[in-house]
Amino acid sequence: MPTTNAVTAIPAADSATALAHFHASLQFETDCADVAGALASGTAGFVLLDVRSPALFAQSHVPGALNLPHGKIVESKLVNYPADTLFVTYCAGPHCNGATRGALRLAQLGRPVKVMTGGITGWVDEGLPLEGCVAGRIEGERGSA
């Protein structure tokens, strides 16, 4: 007997629709582990943008990330990158929409872009290293913020 509750009240999509949806979602986002793996390979194929403030970037950031606050993403800041350069944006984490705002600005400028889901919070949750000064720890130390 089927049970109706908040989860089952709206039926799941058929498999073909679900496949199209989840495939499409990966065109827009990536996760921290995949970014870390790509960066570690030495041939990432993208530019990682920390779109938080310079002060937060100085406190801690993903190694290899460049700081470009989402409100400052303009064409003149991108002139040194070929038009087909993939950018991956991140912000503080799931409670922050800065990565989405940065991705929107990049897309408006005609640039390929994905969002790193989880942001720096997800990065720390994965146990991945940060650079910068985090709560008195030295630059490059592993651990949580």
PDB file of C-alpha atoms in Angstrom:
ATOM      1  CA  MET A   1       0.000   0.000   0.000  1.00  0.00           C
ATOM      2  CA  PRO A   2       1.392   3.411  -0.939  1.00  0.00           C
ATOM      3  CA  THR A   3       1.943   5.826   1.913  1.00  0.00           C
ATOM      4  CA  THR A   4       1.290   9.538   1.426  1.00  0.00           C
ATOM      5  CA  ASN A   5       3.554  11.986   3.229  1.00  0.00           C
ATOM      6  CA  ALA A   6       5.567  15.083   2.415  1.00  0.00           C
ATOM      7  CA  VAL A   7       8.051  12.990   0.416  1.00  0.00           C
ATOM      8  CA  THR A   8       5.598  10.861  -1.556  1.00  0.00           C
ATOM      9  CA  ALA A   9       2.744  13.351  -2.054  1.00  0.00           C
ATOM     10  CA  ILE A  10       4.331  14.562  -5.303  1.00  0.00           C
ATOM     11  CA  PRO A  11       5.407  11.573  -7.378  1.00  0.00           C
ATOM     12  CA  ALA A  12       9.012  11.269  -8.506  1.00  0.00           C
ATOM     13  CA  ALA A  13       9.755  12.116 -12.118  1.00  0.00           C
ATOM     14  CA  ASP A  14      10.049   9.282 -14.593  1.00  0.00           C
ATOM     15  CA  SER A  15      13.588   8.024 -15.180  1.00  0.00           C
ATOM     16  CA  ALA A  16      14.077   9.837 -18.500  1.00  0.00           C
ATOM     17  CA  THR A  17      13.071  13.181 -16.969  1.00  0.00           C
ATOM     18  CA  ALA A  18      15.246  12.544 -13.913  1.00  0.00           C
ATOM     19  CA  LEU A  19      18.201  11.640 -16.137  1.00  0.00           C
ATOM     20  CA  ALA A  20      17.834  14.864 -18.126  1.00  0.00           C
ATOM     21  CA  HIS A  21      17.508  16.941 -14.942  1.00  0.00           C
ATOM     22  CA  PHE A  22      20.511  15.484 -13.131  1.00  0.00           C
ATOM     23  CA  HIS A  23      22.676  15.555 -16.247  1.00  0.00           C
ATOM     24  CA  ALA A  24      21.774  19.220 -16.749  1.00  0.00           C
ATOM     25  CA  SER A  25      22.551  20.067 -13.116  1.00  0.00           C
ATOM     26  CA  LEU A  26      26.143  18.923 -13.601  1.00  0.00           C
ATOM     27  CA  GLN A  27      26.506  21.455 -16.411  1.00  0.00           C
ATOM     28  CA  PHE A  28      26.008  24.165 -13.787  1.00  0.00           C
ATOM     29  CA  GLU A  29      27.771  22.835 -10.715  1.00  0.00           C
ATOM     30  CA  THR A  30      30.638  20.731  -9.449  1.00  0.00           C
ATOM     31  CA  ASP A  31      31.674  19.695  -5.968  1.00  0.00           C
ATOM     32  CA  CYS A  32      34.645  20.278  -3.703  1.00  0.00           C
ATOM     33  CA  ALA A  33      36.162  16.811  -4.117  1.00  0.00           C
ATOM     34  CA  ASP A  34      36.073  17.063  -7.914  1.00  0.00           C
ATOM     35  CA  VAL A  35      37.646  20.537  -7.807  1.00  0.00           C
ATOM     36  CA  ALA A  36      40.363  19.301  -5.432  1.00  0.00           C
ATOM     37  CA  GLY A  37      41.102  16.338  -7.686  1.00  0.00           C
ATOM     38  CA  ALA A  38      41.304  18.514 -10.786  1.00  0.00           C
ATOM     39  CA  LEU A  39      43.590  21.029  -9.054  1.00  0.00           C
ATOM     40  CA  ALA A  40      45.832  18.222  -7.782  1.00  0.00           C
ATOM     41  CA  SER A  41      46.190  16.860 -11.315  1.00  0.00           C
ATOM     42  CA  GLY A  42      48.051  19.995 -12.337  1.00  0.00           C
ATOM     43  CA  THR A  43      45.823  20.407 -15.387  1.00  0.00           C
ATOM     44  CA  ALA A  44      42.578  21.617 -13.872  1.00  0.00           C
ATOM     45  CA  GLY A  45      41.138  23.138 -17.035  1.00  0.00           C
ATOM     46  CA  PHE A  46      39.425  25.971 -15.164  1.00  0.00           C
ATOM     47  CA  VAL A  47      40.079  29.097 -13.122  1.00  0.00           C
ATOM     48  CA  LEU A  48      38.828  28.867  -9.539  1.00  0.00           C
ATOM     49  CA  LEU A  49      37.363  32.151  -8.287  1.00  0.00           C
ATOM     50  CA  ASP A  50      36.766  32.912  -4.633  1.00  0.00           C
ATOM     51  CA  VAL A  51      34.069  35.565  -4.947  1.00  0.00           C
ATOM     52  CA  ARG A  52      34.085  36.592  -1.283  1.00  0.00           C
ATOM     53  CA  SER A  53      35.602  39.806   0.054  1.00  0.00           C
ATOM     54  CA  PRO A  54      39.386  40.307   0.039  1.00  0.00           C
ATOM     55  CA  ALA A  55      39.345  40.228   3.864  1.00  0.00           C
ATOM     56  CA  LEU A  56      37.683  36.806   3.961  1.00  0.00           C
ATOM     57  CA  PHE A  57      39.979  35.561   1.193  1.00  0.00           C
ATOM     58  CA  ALA A  58      43.005  36.660   3.249  1.00  0.00           C
ATOM     59  CA  GLN A  59      41.690  34.748   6.276  1.00  0.00           C
ATOM     60  CA  SER A  60      41.351  31.487   4.352  1.00  0.00           C
ATOM     61  CA  HIS A  61      40.807  30.270   0.823  1.00  0.00           C
ATOM     62  CA  VAL A  62      41.126  27.230  -1.385  1.00  0.00           C
ATOM     63  CA  PRO A  63      44.740  26.820  -2.560  1.00  0.00           C
ATOM     64  CA  GLY A  64      45.074  28.028  -6.132  1.00  0.00           C
ATOM     65  CA  ALA A  65      41.955  30.188  -6.020  1.00  0.00           C
ATOM     66  CA  LEU A  66      41.984  33.767  -7.234  1.00  0.00           C
ATOM     67  CA  ASN A  67      40.008  36.405  -5.370  1.00  0.00           C
ATOM     68  CA  LEU A  68      37.508  38.346  -7.462  1.00  0.00           C
ATOM     69  CA  PRO A  69      34.478  39.460  -5.445  1.00  0.00           C
ATOM     70  CA  HIS A  70      31.238  38.826  -7.334  1.00  0.00           C
ATOM     71  CA  GLY A  71      30.405  42.526  -7.450  1.00  0.00           C
ATOM     72  CA  LYS A  72      33.702  43.246  -9.206  1.00  0.00           C
ATOM     73  CA  ILE A  73      33.361  40.704 -12.000  1.00  0.00           C
ATOM     74  CA  VAL A  74      33.500  42.842 -15.134  1.00  0.00           C
ATOM     75  CA  GLU A  75      34.918  42.266 -18.616  1.00  0.00           C
ATOM     76  CA  SER A  76      38.047  44.331 -17.927  1.00  0.00           C
ATOM     77  CA  LYS A  77      39.035  41.888 -15.144  1.00  0.00           C
ATOM     78  CA  LEU A  78      38.788  38.947 -17.561  1.00  0.00           C
ATOM     79  CA  VAL A  79      40.735  40.266 -20.555  1.00  0.00           C
ATOM     80  CA  ASN A  80      43.723  38.006 -19.881  1.00  0.00           C
ATOM     81  CA  TYR A  81      41.578  34.863 -20.173  1.00  0.00           C
ATOM     82  CA  PRO A  82      40.500  33.374 -23.505  1.00  0.00           C
ATOM     83  CA  ALA A  83      36.743  33.556 -24.110  1.00  0.00           C
ATOM     84  CA  ASP A  84      36.367  29.789 -23.646  1.00  0.00           C
ATOM     85  CA  THR A  85      38.052  29.720 -20.207  1.00  0.00           C
ATOM     86  CA  LEU A  86      35.883  27.837 -17.726  1.00  0.00           C
ATOM     87  CA  PHE A  87      35.471  29.613 -14.403  1.00  0.00           C
ATOM     88  CA  VAL A  88      34.389  27.870 -11.193  1.00  0.00           C
ATOM     89  CA  THR A  89      33.049  30.147  -8.474  1.00  0.00           C
ATOM     90  CA  TYR A  90      32.741  29.545  -4.752  1.00  0.00           C
ATOM     91  CA  CYS A  91      31.732  31.559  -1.703  1.00  0.00           C
ATOM     92  CA  ALA A  92      31.285  30.855   2.001  1.00  0.00           C
ATOM     93  CA  GLY A  93      28.958  27.891   1.613  1.00  0.00           C
ATOM     94  CA  PRO A  94      25.377  26.730   1.306  1.00  0.00           C
ATOM     95  CA  HIS A  95      24.115  29.693   3.334  1.00  0.00           C
ATOM     96  CA  CYS A  96      25.654  32.149   0.837  1.00  0.00           C
ATOM     97  CA  ASN A  97      24.589  33.011  -2.711  1.00  0.00           C
ATOM     98  CA  GLY A  98      27.812  34.800  -3.697  1.00  0.00           C
ATOM     99  CA  ALA A  99      28.951  31.923  -5.925  1.00  0.00           C
ATOM    100  CA  THR A 100      25.638  32.064  -7.783  1.00  0.00           C
ATOM    101  CA  ARG A 101      25.897  35.841  -8.111  1.00  0.00           C
ATOM    102  CA  GLY A 102      29.423  35.500  -9.473  1.00  0.00           C
ATOM    103  CA  ALA A 103      28.329  32.778 -11.887  1.00  0.00           C
ATOM    104  CA  LEU A 104      25.473  34.970 -13.076  1.00  0.00           C
ATOM    105  CA  ARG A 105      27.862  37.844 -13.800  1.00  0.00           C
ATOM    106  CA  LEU A 106      30.235  35.549 -15.687  1.00  0.00           C
ATOM    107  CA  ALA A 107      27.367  34.093 -17.722  1.00  0.00           C
ATOM    108  CA  GLN A 108      26.151  37.621 -18.528  1.00  0.00           C
ATOM    109  CA  LEU A 109      29.638  38.275 -19.890  1.00  0.00           C
ATOM    110  CA  GLY A 110      29.376  35.182 -22.097  1.00  0.00           C
ATOM    111  CA  ARG A 111      31.842  33.138 -20.044  1.00  0.00           C
ATOM    112  CA  PRO A 112      31.529  29.402 -19.300  1.00  0.00           C
ATOM    113  CA  VAL A 113      30.977  28.919 -15.577  1.00  0.00           C
ATOM    114  CA  LYS A 114      30.123  26.394 -12.893  1.00  0.00           C
ATOM    115  CA  VAL A 115      29.518  26.808  -9.164  1.00  0.00           C
ATOM    116  CA  MET A 116      31.437  24.740  -6.609  1.00  0.00           C
ATOM    117  CA  THR A 117      28.631  23.562  -4.346  1.00  0.00           C
ATOM    118  CA  GLY A 118      29.326  23.740  -0.638  1.00  0.00           C
ATOM    119  CA  GLY A 119      31.784  26.613  -0.969  1.00  0.00           C
ATOM    120  CA  ILE A 120      34.567  26.933   1.560  1.00  0.00           C
ATOM    121  CA  THR A 121      32.344  25.258   4.180  1.00  0.00           C
ATOM    122  CA  GLY A 122      32.062  22.163   1.989  1.00  0.00           C
ATOM    123  CA  TRP A 123      35.807  22.289   1.310  1.00  0.00           C
ATOM    124  CA  VAL A 124      36.531  22.213   5.053  1.00  0.00           C
ATOM    125  CA  ASP A 125      33.909  19.500   5.617  1.00  0.00           C
ATOM    126  CA  GLU A 126      35.810  17.343   3.096  1.00  0.00           C
ATOM    127  CA  GLY A 127      38.982  17.816   5.182  1.00  0.00           C
ATOM    128  CA  LEU A 128      40.722  19.639   2.348  1.00  0.00           C
ATOM    129  CA  PRO A 129      43.511  22.156   3.016  1.00  0.00           C
ATOM    130  CA  LEU A 130      43.076  25.913   3.161  1.00  0.00           C
ATOM    131  CA  GLU A 131      45.570  28.707   2.665  1.00  0.00           C
ATOM    132  CA  GLY A 132      45.633  31.891   4.681  1.00  0.00           C
ATOM    133  CA  CYS A 133      45.385  32.569   8.368  1.00  0.00           C
ATOM    134  CA  VAL A 134      42.468  30.616   9.866  1.00  0.00           C
ATOM    135  CA  ALA A 135      41.806  31.206  13.561  1.00  0.00           C
ATOM    136  CA  GLY A 136      45.490  31.657  14.285  1.00  0.00           C
ATOM    137  CA  ARG A 137      46.723  28.643  12.288  1.00  0.00           C
ATOM    138  CA  ILE A 138      49.519  29.057   9.808  1.00  0.00           C
ATOM    139  CA  GLU A 139      49.101  29.303   6.056  1.00  0.00           C
ATOM    140  CA  GLY A 140      48.463  26.022   4.273  1.00  0.00           C
ATOM    141  CA  GLU A 141      47.433  24.069   7.385  1.00  0.00           C
ATOM    142  CA  ARG A 142      44.676  21.470   7.086  1.00  0.00           C
ATOM    143  CA  GLY A 143      41.610  21.736   9.256  1.00  0.00           C
ATOM    144  CA  SER A 144      38.340  23.452   9.846  1.00  0.00           C
ATOM    145  CA  ALA A 145      37.662  27.155   9.920  1.00  0.00           C
TER     146      ALA A 145
END
